[in-house]
Coordinates of C-alpha atoms and ligand atoms in Angstrom, one line a residue:
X1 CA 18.6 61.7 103.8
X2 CA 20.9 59.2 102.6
X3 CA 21.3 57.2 99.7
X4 CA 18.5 58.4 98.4
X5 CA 17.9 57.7 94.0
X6 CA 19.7 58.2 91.3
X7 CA 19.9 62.3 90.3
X8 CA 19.4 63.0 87.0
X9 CA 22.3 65.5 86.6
X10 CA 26.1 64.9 86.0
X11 CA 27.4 66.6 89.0
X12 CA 31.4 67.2 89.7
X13 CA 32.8 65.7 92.5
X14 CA 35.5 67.8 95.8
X15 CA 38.1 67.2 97.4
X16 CA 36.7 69.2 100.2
X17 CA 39.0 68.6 103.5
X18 CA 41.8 65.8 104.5
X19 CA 43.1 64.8 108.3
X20 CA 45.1 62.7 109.6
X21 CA 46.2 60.9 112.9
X22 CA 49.3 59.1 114.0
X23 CA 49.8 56.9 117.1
X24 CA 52.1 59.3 119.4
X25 CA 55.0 55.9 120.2
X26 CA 57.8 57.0 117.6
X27 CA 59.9 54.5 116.9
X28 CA 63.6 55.6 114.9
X29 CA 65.9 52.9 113.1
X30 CA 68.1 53.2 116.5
X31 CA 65.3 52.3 118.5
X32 CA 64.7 49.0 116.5
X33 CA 68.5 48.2 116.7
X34 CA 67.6 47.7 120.4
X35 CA 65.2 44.7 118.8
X36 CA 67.0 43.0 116.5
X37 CA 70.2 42.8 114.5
X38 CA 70.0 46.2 112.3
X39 CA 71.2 49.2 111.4
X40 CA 70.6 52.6 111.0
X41 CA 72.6 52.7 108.0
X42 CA 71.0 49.3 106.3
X43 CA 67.2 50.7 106.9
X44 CA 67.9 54.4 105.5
X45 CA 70.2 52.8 102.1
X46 CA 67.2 50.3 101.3
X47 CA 64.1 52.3 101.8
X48 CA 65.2 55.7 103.0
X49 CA 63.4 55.3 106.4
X50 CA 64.3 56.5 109.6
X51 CA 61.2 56.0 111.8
X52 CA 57.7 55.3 111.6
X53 CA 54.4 55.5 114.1
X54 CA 53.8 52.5 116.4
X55 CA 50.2 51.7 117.8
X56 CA 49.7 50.7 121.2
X57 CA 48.0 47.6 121.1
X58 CA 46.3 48.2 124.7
X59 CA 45.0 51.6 124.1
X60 CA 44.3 52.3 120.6
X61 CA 43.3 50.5 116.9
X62 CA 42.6 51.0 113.7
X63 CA 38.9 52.2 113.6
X64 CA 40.4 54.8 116.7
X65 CA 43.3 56.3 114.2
X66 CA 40.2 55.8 111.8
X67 CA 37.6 58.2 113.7
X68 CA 40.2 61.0 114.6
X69 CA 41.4 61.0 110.8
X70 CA 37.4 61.1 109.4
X71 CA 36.2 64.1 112.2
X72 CA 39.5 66.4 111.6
X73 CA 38.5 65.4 107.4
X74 CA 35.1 66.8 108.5
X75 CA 36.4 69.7 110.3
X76 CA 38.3 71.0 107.7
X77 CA 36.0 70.3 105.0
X78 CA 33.9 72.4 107.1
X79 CA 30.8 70.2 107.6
X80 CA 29.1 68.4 110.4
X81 CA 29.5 64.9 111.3
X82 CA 25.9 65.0 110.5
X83 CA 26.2 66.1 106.8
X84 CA 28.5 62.6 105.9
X85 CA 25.8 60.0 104.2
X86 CA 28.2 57.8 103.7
X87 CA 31.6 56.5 105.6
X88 CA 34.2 54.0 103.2
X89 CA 37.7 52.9 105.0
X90 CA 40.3 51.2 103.2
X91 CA 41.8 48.6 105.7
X92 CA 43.4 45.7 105.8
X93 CA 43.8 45.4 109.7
X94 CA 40.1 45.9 110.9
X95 CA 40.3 45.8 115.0
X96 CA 38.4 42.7 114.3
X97 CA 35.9 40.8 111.1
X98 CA 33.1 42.6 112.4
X99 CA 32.1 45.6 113.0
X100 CA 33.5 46.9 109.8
X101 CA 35.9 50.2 110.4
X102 CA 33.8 51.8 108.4
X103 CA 30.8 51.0 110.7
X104 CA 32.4 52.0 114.0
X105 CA 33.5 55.4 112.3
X106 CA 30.1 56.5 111.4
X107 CA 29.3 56.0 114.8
X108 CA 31.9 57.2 116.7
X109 CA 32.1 60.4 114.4
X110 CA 28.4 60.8 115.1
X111 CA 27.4 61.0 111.6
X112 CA 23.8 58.6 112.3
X113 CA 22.9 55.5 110.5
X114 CA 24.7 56.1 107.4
X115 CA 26.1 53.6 104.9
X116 CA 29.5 52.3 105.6
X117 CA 31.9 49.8 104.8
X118 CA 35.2 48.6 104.3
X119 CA 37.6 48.2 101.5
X120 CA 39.8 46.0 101.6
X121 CA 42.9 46.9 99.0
X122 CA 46.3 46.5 101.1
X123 CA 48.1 48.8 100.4
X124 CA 45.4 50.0 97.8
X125 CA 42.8 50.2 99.5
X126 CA 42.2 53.7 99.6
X127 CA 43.0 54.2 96.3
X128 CA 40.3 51.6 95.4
X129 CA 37.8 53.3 98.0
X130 CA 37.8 56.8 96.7
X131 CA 37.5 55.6 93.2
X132 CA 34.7 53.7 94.4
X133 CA 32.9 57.0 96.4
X134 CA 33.8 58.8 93.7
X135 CA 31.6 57.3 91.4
X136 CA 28.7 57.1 94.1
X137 CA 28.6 61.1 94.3
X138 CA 28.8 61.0 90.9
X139 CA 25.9 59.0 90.1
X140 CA 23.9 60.9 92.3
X141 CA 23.0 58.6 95.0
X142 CA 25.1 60.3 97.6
X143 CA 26.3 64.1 98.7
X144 CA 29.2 64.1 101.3
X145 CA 31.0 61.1 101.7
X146 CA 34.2 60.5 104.0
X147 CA 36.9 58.2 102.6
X148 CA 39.5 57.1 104.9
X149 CA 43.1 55.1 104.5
X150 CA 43.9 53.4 108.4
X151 CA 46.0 50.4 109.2
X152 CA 47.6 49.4 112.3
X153 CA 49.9 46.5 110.1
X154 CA 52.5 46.1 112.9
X155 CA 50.7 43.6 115.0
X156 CA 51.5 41.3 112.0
X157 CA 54.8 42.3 112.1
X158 CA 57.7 40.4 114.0
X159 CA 59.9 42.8 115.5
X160 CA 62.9 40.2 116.3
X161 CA 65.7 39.5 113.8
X162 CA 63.8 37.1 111.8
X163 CA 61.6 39.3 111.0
X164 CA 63.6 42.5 110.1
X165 CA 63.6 41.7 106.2
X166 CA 59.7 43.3 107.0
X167 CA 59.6 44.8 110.3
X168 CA 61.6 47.6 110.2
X169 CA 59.6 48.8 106.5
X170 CA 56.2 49.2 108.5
X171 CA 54.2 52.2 110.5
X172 CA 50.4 52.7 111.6
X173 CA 48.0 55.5 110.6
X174 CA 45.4 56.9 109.2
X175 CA 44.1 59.8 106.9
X176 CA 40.9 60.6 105.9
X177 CA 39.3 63.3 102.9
X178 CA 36.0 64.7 102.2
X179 CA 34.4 64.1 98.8
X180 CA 31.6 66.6 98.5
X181 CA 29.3 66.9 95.5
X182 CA 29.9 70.1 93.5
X183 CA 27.7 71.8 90.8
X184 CA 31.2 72.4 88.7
X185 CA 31.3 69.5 86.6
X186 CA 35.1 69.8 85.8
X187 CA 35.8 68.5 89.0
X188 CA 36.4 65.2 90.1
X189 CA 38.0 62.4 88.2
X190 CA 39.6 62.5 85.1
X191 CA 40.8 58.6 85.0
X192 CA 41.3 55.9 87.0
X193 CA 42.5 52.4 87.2
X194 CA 42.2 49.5 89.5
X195 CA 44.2 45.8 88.8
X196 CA 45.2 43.0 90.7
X197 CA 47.2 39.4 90.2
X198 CA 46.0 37.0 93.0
X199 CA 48.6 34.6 91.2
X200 CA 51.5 36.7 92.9
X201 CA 50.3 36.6 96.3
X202 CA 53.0 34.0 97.1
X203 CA 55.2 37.3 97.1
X204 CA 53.6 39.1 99.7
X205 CA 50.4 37.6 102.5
X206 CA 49.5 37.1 105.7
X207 CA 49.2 33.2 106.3
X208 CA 46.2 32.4 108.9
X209 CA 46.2 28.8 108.6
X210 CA 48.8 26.1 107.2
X211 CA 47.1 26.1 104.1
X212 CA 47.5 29.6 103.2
X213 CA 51.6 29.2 103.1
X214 CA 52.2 28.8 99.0
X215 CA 54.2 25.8 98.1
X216 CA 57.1 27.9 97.3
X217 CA 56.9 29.1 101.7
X218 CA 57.8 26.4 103.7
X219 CA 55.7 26.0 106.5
X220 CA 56.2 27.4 109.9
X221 CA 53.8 27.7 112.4
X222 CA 55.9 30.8 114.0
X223 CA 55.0 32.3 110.6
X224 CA 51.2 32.4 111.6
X225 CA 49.9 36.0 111.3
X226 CA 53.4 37.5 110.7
X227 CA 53.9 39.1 107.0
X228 CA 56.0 36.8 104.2
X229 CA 57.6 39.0 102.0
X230 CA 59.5 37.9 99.6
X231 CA 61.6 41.3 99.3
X232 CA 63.0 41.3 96.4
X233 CA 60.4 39.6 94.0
X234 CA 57.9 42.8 95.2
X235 CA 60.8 45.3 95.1
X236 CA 60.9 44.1 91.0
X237 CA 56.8 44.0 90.9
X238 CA 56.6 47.9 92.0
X239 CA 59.3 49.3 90.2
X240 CA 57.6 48.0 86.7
X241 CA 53.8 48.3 87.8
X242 CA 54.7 51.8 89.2
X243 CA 55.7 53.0 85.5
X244 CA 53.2 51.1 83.5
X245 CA 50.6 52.1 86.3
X246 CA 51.5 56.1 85.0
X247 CA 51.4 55.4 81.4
X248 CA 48.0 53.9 81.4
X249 CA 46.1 56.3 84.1
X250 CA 48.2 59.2 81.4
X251 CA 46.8 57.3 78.3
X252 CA 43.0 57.0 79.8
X253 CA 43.0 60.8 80.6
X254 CA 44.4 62.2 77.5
X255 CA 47.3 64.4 79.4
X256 CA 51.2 64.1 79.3
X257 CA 53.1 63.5 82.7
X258 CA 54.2 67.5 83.0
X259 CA 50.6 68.3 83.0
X260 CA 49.8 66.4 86.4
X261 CA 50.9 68.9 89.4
X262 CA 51.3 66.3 92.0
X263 CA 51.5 62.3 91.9
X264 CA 50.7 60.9 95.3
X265 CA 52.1 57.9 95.7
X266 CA 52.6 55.1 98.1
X267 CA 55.4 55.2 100.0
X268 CA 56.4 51.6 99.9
X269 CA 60.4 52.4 99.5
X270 CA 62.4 55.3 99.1
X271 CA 64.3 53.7 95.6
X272 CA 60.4 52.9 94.1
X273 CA 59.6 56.3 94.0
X274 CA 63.0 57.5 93.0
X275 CA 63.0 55.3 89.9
X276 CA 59.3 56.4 88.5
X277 CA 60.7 60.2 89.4
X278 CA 63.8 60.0 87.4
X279 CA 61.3 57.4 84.4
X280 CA 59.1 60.5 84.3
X281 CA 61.4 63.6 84.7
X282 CA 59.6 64.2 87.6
X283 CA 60.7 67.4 90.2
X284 CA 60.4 66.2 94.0
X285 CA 57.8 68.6 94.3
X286 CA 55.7 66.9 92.1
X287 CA 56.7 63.5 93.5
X288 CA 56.3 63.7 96.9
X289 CA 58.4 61.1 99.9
X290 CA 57.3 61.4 103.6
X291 CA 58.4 58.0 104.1
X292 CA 61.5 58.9 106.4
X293 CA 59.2 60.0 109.2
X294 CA 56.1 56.9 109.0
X295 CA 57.5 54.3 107.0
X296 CA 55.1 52.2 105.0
X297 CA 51.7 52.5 106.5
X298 CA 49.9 50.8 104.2
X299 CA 46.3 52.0 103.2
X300 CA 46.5 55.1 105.2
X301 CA 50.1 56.1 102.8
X302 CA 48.4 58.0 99.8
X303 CA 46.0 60.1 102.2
X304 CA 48.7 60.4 104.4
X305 CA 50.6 62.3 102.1
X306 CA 48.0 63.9 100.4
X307 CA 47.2 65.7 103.7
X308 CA 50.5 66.9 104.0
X309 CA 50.7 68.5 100.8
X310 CA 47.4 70.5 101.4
X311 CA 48.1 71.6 105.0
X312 CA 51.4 72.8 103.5
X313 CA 49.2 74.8 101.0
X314 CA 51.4 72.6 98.0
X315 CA 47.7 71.5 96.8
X316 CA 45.2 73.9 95.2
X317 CA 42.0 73.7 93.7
X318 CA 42.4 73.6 89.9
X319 CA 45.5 71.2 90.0
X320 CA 45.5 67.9 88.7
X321 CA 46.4 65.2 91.1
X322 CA 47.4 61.7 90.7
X323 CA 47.0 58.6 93.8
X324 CA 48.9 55.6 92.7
X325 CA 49.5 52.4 94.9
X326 CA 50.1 49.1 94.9
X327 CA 50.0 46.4 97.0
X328 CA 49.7 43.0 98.5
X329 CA 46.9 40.8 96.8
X330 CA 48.8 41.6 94.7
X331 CA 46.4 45.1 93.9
X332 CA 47.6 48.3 91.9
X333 CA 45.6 51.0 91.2
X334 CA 45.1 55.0 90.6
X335 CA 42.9 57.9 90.8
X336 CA 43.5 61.0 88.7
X337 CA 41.4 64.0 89.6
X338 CA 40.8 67.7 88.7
X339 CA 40.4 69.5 92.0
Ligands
COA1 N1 68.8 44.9 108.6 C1 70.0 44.4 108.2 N2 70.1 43.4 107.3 C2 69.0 43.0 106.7 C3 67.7 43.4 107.1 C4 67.7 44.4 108.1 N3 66.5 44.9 108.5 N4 66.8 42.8 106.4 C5 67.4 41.9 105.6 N5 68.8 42.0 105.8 C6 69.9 41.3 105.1 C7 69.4 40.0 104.5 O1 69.5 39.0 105.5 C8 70.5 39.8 103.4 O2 71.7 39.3 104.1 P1 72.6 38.3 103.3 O3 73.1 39.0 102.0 O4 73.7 38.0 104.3 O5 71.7 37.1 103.0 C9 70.8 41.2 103.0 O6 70.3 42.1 104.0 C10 70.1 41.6 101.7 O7 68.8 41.2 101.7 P2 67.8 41.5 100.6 O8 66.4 41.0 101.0 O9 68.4 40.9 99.3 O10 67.8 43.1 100.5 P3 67.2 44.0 99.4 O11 68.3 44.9 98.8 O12 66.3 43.3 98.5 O13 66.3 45.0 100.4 C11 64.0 45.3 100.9 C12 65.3 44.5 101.1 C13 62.9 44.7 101.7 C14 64.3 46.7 101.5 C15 63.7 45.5 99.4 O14 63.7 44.2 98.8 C16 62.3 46.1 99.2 O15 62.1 47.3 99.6 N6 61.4 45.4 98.6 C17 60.1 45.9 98.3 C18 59.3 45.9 99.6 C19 58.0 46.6 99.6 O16 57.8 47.6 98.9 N7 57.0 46.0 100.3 C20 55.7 46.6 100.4 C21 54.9 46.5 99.2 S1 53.4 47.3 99.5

């Protein structure tokens, strides 16, 4: 049954199993070079990648990348589609305004006529959706519950030289976990945070309609549904949110930055990540970067990685594990946990 009242008991909340799936078209910095004026050499300085997934438009979207993330999540969890009461995405590129992703997932995966919905974070999206689930288990409404990251972002990406200051950055995906109610109550999260600054949109959005370009964008109507990104303004905006981000999500859970085995970030650009490394003294393997290989693949990054590290057997049970992200909106958020 699903959804069902609120349980009396404080119940611990597990990580229990993580999938991903990426579109098979792999794109490298030489390929792009082809495109539009570029080089191999400017894309790996600035952001250290050298290729990312591309969907095909024709064959595939987000709520597909979406379902094959949430059943391999399942899988290794080692459920049923039918034990999942509840499906949450965080998207920002839903195939289309409705059917949520969340809903098509459910039914795709098989899981019935359970609750589901969509997040919508950016870049934070799933950050802001398992904080959200979290708290669902925990308040005893809710048992197994799949939380998913999936964005196909390159359809709003123009992949000719006046767009290369934001095309070459981007990648599709997705990556899905398992939270799964657990009678040890050490488990689960241990502080989170969730922010955002509508005020610095103008940095970084999407403009559907004239309206929507800030007076500080002129207006273009080749610009439609293409990504504005002021580069350099967001560049500044992660580098000092990404720090601050660690110091408060540290401060809320009582525990010094050595005391977190893994920080799971998003992988926005290569030099972010280096500079809240060298802030916090922190080892590569604590600080994980798979953003050579997918680039920045917005909500499905954090998961994305997270997978990664616990397929390479890097993640145990018992470890403490930060998700950080930030994003256009502008959003920035975490999630610490006890696993
Ligand atoms: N290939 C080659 N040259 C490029 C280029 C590309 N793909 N994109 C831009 N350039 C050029 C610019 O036209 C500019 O040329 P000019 O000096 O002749 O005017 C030059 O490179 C420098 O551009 P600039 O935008 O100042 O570069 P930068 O050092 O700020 O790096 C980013 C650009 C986008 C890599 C960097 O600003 C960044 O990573 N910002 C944060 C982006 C981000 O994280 N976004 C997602 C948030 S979730």
């Amino acid at each position: 049954m699903s959804g069902r009242g609120r349980s009396p008991v404080c119940v611990g909340v597990e990580i229990a199993g993580s999938g991903s799936s990426l579109p098979a078209r792999r794109v490298t910095n030489g390929d792009l070079v082809a495109m539009m004026d570029t080089s191999d050499e400017w894309i790996v300085q600035r952001t250290g990648i050298r290729e990312r997934r591309i969907y095909d438009r024709e064959k595939e979207g987000t709520a597909d990348l979406a379902a094959d993330a949430a059943r391999k999540a399942i899988a290794d969890a080692g459920l049923l589609p039918t034990d999942i009461d509840l499906v949450v995405v965080g998207t920002m590129t839903p195939d289309s305004p409705t059917p949520s992703v969340a809903c098509v997932v459910a039914d795709r995966i098989g899981a019935g006529k359970v609750g589901a919905f969509d997040v919508n974070g950016a870049c934070c999206g799933f950050v802001f959706a398992i904080n959200t689930a979290h708290d669902l288990i925990n308040g005893g409404a809710y048992r197994n519950v799949v939380v998913a990251g999936a964005d196909t972002i390159t359809r709003f990406c123009d992949f000719s030289t006046a767009g290369r200051n934001v095309a070459v950055l981007f990648g599709d995906a997705a990556a899905a976990v398992v939270l799964r109610v657990s009678s040890d109550t050490s488990r689960g999260l241990l502080a989170q945070a969730m922010h955002s600054d509508g005020g610095g949109a103008k940095n970084l959005f999407v403009p559907g309609r004239k309206q929507d370009f800030p007076s500080n964008v002129e207006y273009d109507p080749k610009r439609i549904n293409q990504i504005y990104m002021d580069g350099q303004a967001v560049f500044k905006f992660a580098v000092g949110t990404f720090s601050k981000l660690i110091e408060q999500t540290l401060e809320r859970s009582g525990l010094k930055a050595d005391e977190v085995d893994h920080y799971v970030c998003h992988q926005s650009n290569y030099r972010i990540l280096d500079s809240a490394r060298e802030r916090f003294g922190l080892s590569p393997e604590r600080l994980h970067v798979n953003i050579d290989r997918y680039g920045n693949t917005v909500g499905a990054s954090v998961p994305l990685v997270f997978d990664e590290l616990r397929k390479s057997g890097r993640v145990q049970p018992g470890q403490k594990v930060m998700f950080l992200a930030f994003g256009a909106g502008l959003t920035w958020g975490s999630s610490l946990w006890q696993l």
